[in-house]
Coordinates of C-alpha atoms in Angstrom, one line a residue:
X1038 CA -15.5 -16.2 12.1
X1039 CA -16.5 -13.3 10.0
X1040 CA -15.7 -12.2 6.7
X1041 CA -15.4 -8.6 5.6
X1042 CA -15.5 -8.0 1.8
X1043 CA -15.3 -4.6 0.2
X1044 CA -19.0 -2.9 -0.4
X1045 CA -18.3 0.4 -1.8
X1046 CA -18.5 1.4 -5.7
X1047 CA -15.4 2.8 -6.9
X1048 CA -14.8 6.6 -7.0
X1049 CA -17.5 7.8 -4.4
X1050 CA -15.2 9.2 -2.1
X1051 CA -16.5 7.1 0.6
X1052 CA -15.5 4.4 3.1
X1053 CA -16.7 1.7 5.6
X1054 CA -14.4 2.0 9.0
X1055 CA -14.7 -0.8 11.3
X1056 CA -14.6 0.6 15.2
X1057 CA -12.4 -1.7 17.5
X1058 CA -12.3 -1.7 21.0
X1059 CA -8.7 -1.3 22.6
X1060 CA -9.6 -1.9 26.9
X1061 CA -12.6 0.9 26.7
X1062 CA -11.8 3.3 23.8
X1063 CA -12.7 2.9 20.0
X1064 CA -10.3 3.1 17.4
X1065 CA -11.3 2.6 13.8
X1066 CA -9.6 0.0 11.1
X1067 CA -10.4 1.0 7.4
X1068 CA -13.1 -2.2 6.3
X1069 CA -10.6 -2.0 3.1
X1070 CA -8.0 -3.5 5.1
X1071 CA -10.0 -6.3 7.3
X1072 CA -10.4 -9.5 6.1
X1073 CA -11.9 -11.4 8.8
X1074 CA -12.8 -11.3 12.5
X1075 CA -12.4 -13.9 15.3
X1076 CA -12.7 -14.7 18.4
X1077 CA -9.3 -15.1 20.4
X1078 CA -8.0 -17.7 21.7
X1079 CA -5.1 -17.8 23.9
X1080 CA -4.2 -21.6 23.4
X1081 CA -4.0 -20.7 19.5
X1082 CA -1.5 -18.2 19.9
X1083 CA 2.6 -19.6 19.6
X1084 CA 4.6 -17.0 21.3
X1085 CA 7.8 -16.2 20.4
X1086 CA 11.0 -16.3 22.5
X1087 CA 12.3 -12.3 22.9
X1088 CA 9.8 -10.9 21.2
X1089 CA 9.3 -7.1 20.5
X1090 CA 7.0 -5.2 22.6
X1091 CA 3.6 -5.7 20.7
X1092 CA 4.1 -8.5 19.2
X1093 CA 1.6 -11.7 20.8
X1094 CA 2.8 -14.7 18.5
X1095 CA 2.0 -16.6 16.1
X1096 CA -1.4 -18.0 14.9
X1097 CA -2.6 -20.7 12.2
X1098 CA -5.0 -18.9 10.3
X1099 CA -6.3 -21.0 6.8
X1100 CA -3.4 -23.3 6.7
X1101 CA -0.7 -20.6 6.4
X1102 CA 1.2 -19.1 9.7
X1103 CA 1.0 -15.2 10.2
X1104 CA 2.0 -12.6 12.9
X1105 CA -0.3 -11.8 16.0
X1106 CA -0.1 -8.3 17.4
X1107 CA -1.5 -6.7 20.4
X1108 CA -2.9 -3.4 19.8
X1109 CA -2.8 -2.6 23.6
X1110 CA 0.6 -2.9 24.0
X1111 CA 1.6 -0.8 21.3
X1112 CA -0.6 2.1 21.6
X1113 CA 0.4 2.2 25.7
X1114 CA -2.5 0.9 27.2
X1115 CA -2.6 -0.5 30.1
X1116 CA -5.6 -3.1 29.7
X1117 CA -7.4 -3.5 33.4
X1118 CA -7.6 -7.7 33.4
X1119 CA -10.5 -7.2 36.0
X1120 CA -12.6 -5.7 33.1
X1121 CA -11.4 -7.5 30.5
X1122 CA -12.5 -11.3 29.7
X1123 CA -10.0 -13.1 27.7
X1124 CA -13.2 -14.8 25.7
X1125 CA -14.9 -11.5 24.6
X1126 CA -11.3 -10.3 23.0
X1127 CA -11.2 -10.1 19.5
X1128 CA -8.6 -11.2 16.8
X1129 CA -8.8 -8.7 13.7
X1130 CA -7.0 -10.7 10.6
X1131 CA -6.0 -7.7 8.3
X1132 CA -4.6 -8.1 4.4
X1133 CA -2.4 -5.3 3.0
X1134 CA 0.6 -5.0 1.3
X1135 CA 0.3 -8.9 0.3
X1136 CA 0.7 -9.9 3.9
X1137 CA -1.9 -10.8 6.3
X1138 CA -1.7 -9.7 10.4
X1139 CA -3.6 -10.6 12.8
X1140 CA -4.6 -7.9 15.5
X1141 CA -5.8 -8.8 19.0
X1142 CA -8.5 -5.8 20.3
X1143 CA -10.9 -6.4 22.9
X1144 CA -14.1 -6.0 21.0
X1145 CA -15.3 -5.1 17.9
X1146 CA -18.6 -2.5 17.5
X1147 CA -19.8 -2.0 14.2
X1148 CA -19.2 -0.4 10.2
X1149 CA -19.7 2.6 9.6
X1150 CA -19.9 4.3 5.9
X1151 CA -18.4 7.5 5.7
X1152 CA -17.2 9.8 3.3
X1153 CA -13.5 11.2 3.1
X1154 CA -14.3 14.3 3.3
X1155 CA -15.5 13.9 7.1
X1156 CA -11.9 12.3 7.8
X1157 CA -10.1 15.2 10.1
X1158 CA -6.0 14.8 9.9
X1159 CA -4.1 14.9 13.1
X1160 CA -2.6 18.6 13.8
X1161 CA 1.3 18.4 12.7
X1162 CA 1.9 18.9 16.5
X1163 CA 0.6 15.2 16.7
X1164 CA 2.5 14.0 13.7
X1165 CA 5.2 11.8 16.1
X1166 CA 2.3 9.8 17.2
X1167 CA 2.7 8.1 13.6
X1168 CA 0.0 5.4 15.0
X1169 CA -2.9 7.2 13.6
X1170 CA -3.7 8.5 10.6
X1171 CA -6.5 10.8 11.5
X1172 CA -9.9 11.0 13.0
X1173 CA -13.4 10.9 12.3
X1174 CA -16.9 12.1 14.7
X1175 CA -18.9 9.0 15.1
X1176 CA -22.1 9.5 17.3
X1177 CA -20.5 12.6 19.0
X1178 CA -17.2 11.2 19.6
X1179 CA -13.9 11.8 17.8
X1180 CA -12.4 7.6 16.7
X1181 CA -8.7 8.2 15.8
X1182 CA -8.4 6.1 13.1
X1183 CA -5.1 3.8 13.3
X1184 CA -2.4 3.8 10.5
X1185 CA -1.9 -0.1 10.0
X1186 CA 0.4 0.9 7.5
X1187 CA 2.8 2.3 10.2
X1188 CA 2.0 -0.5 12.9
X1189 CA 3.3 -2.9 10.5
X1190 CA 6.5 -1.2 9.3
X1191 CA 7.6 -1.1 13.2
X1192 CA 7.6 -4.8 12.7
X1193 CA 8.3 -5.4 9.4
X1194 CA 9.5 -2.7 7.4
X1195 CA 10.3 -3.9 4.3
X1196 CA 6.5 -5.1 4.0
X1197 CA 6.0 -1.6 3.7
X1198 CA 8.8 0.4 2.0
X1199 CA 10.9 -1.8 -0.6
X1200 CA 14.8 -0.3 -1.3
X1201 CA 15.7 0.4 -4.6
X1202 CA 17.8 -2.1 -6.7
X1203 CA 21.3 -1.0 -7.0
X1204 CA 20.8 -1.5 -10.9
X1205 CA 17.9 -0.1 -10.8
X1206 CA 19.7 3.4 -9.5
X1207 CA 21.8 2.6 -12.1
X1208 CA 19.9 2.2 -14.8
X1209 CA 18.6 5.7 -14.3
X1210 CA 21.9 7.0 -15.9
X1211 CA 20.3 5.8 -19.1
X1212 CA 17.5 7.2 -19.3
X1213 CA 16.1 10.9 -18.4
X1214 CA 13.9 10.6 -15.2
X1215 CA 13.9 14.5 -14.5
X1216 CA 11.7 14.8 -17.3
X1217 CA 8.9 13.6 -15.4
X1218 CA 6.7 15.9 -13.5
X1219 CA 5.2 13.8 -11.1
X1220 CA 2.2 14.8 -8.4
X1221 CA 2.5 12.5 -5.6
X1222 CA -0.6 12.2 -3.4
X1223 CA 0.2 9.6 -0.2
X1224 CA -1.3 10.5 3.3
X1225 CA 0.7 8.6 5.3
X1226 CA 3.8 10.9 6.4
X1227 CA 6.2 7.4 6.8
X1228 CA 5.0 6.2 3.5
X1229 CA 5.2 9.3 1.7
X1230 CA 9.0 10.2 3.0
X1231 CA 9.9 6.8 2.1
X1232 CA 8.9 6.6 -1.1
X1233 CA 9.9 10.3 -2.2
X1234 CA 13.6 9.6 -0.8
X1235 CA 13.2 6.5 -2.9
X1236 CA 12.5 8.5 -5.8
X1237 CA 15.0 11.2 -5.5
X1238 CA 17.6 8.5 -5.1
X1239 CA 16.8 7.1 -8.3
X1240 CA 17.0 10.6 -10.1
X1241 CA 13.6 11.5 -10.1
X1242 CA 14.1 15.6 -9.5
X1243 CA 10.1 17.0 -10.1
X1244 CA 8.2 15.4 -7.6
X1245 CA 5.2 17.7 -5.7
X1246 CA 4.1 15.7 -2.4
X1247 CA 0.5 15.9 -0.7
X1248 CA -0.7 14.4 1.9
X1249 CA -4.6 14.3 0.6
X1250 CA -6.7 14.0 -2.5
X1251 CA -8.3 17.1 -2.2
X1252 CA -5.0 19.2 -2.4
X1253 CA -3.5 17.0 -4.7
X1254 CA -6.3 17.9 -7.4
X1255 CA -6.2 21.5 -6.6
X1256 CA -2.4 21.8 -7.7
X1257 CA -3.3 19.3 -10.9
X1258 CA -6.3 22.1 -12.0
X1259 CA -3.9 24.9 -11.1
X1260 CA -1.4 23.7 -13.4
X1261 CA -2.6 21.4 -15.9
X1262 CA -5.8 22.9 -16.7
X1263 CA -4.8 24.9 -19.8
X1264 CA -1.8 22.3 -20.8
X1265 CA -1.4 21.7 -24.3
X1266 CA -2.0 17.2 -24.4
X1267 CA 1.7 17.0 -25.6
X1268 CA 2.7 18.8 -22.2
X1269 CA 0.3 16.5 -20.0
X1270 CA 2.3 13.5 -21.6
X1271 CA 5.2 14.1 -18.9
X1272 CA 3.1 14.3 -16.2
X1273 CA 2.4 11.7 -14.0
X1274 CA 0.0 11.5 -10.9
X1275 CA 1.1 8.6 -8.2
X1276 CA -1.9 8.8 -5.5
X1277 CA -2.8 6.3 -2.5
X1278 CA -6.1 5.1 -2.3
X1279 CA -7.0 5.5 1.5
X1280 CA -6.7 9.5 1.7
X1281 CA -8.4 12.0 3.7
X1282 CA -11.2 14.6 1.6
X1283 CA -10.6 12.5 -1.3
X1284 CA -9.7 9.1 -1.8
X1285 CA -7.5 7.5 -4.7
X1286 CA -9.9 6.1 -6.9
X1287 CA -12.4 9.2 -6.9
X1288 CA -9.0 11.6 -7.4
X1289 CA -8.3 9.3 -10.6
X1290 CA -12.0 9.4 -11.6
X1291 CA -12.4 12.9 -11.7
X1292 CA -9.1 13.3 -13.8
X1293 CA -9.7 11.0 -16.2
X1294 CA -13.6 12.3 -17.1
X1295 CA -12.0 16.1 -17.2
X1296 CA -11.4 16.6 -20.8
X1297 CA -8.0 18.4 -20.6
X1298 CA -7.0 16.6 -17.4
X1299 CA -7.3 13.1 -18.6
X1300 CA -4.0 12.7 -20.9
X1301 CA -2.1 12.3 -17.6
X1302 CA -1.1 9.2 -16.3
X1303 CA -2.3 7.5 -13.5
X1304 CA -0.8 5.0 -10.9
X1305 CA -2.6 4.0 -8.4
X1306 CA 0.0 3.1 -5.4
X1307 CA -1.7 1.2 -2.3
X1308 CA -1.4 -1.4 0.0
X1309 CA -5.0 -2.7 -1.0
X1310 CA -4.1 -4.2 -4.9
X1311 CA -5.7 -7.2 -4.8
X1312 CA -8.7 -8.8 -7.8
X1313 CA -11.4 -6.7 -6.0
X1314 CA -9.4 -3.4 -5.9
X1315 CA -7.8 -3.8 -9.3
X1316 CA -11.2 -4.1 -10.9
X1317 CA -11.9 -0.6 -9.2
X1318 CA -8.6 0.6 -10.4
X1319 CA -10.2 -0.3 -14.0
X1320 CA -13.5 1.0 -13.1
X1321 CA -11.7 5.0 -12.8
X1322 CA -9.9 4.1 -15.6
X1323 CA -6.4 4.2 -13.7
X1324 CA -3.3 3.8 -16.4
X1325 CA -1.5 1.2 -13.8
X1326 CA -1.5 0.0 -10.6
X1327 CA 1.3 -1.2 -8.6
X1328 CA 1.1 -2.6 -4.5
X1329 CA 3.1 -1.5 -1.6
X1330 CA 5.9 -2.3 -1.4
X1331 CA 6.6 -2.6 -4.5
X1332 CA 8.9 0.7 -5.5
X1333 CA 11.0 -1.2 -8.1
X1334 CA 8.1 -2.0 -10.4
X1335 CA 7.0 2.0 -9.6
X1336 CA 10.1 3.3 -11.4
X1337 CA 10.0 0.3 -13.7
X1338 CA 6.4 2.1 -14.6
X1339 CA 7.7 5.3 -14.6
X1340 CA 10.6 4.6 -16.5
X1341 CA 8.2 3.9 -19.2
X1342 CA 6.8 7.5 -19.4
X1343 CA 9.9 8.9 -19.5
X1344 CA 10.3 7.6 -23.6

């Protein structure tokens, strides 16, 4: 067994993709979001009477029980058993969203350290095939890069988008959520529609969506740049850290060292909160930090602002 741990400094707009073998093609995992890697074993595995499609069974990994999926079977490939030996496959134990997964692949290559900006988003004419996020040109090949985020919620969607409390809808009666402008950076097109209806619902009216960092802190310099401090005090940035052309963590960096930019608040809003990723959060000088799925404690922090 291997551990992966994160490497990267915080704010460099760069990141370490692990590339995964699915039968013969490589796919890439973000490092961010791999814990470990294993070798498979098939008498490990539990399987589950009537599973879903995709889903393998269950495996005792460090004393505590967690899902097995098969990436084969949910990205449609068929997986040619004449090529393939069963003690070569891989098991690649992911942690996001404060749940651990297990993903079985048929190999594993290597890391690669990339930056952002050399992440290329699928063309909206792709954007059904919510599986991948993107892709990126390793040694003269395009490696879609897979949207675990996504995988998951097919599975288990309330590990990745919590509802809003009834009371906490409520409780918006009270208090003056439209005030808030808030910038909403979030690359993933499930996530982001989930958590903008989630918003609206609980009467948060100004809310300007991107799907990278890059455009994200092009609108803030557009229209923040010249705000008076009092002004920037109802503005609020919500940004993902995984993001192609610029990452979370270098987006908050580079507001929070701009003189006139920094007054505005910063939550960073990923599915990669853990001690490691919170002391990066610190390092950029983030306001707060709140993990997927978390959206009650998001308005709970937004709620805040709004005094």
């Amino acid at each position: 067994m291997k551990d992966l741990g994160i490497l990267l400094e915080s704010g460099t707009n760069e990141m370490e993709l692990l590339t995964v073998v699915v039968n013969a093609q490589p796919f890439g995992m973000n490092v961010a979001k791999v814990q470990s890697i294993q070798q498979y074993d098939p008498g490990a595995i539990t399987a589950l009477p009537e599973a879903e499609k995709g889903v393998l069974g269950m495996l005792l990994y460090r004393d505590t029980t967690i899902p097995v999926l098969d990436l084969a079977r949910i990205l449609d490939i068929d997986l040619d058993r004449g090529e393939v030996e069963p003690l070569r496959e891989i098991i690649v134990v992911t942690e996001f969203n404060n749940s651990v997964t297990g993903f079985r692949v048929q190999g594993v290559k290597r890391i690669h350290r990339l930056s952002w900006k050399e992440f290329v988003p699928l063309d909206q004419l792709f954007e059904d095939n919510a599986c991948f996020t993107g892709s990126v040109n390793i040694e003269n090949s395009q490696v879609l890069v897979l949207d675990l985020e996504y995988i998951l919620s097919s599975f288990f969607p309330d590990q990745v988008i919590e509802e809003v409390d009834e009371e906490m809808i409520q409780k918006g009666n009270t208090i003056s959520r439209d005030q808030l402008e808030i910038v909403f950076a979030e690359d993933s097109p499930t996530i982001q529609k989930g958590v903008f209806s989630a918003l609206k619902k609980a009467g948060f009216e100004k809310i300007t969506p991107f799907l990278d960092g890059e455009k994200a802190l092009n609108y803030i310099r557009s229209h923040y740049k010249t705000g008076k401090k009092q002004e920037l005090n109802h503005v609020v940035l919500i940004t993902d850290i995984e993001m192609p052309r610029m990452d979370g963590l270098t987006l908050c960096r580079v507001i929070k060292q701009d003189p006139e930019l920094h007054p505005i608040f910063v939550v960073i809003f990923s599915s990669l909160i853990n001690s490691q990723m919170i002391a990066k959060c610190e390092q950029v000088k983030s306001d707060d930090y709140v993990t997927k799925p978390e959206t009650n404690r998001l308005i709970t922090i937004l709620d805040q602002r709004c005094g």
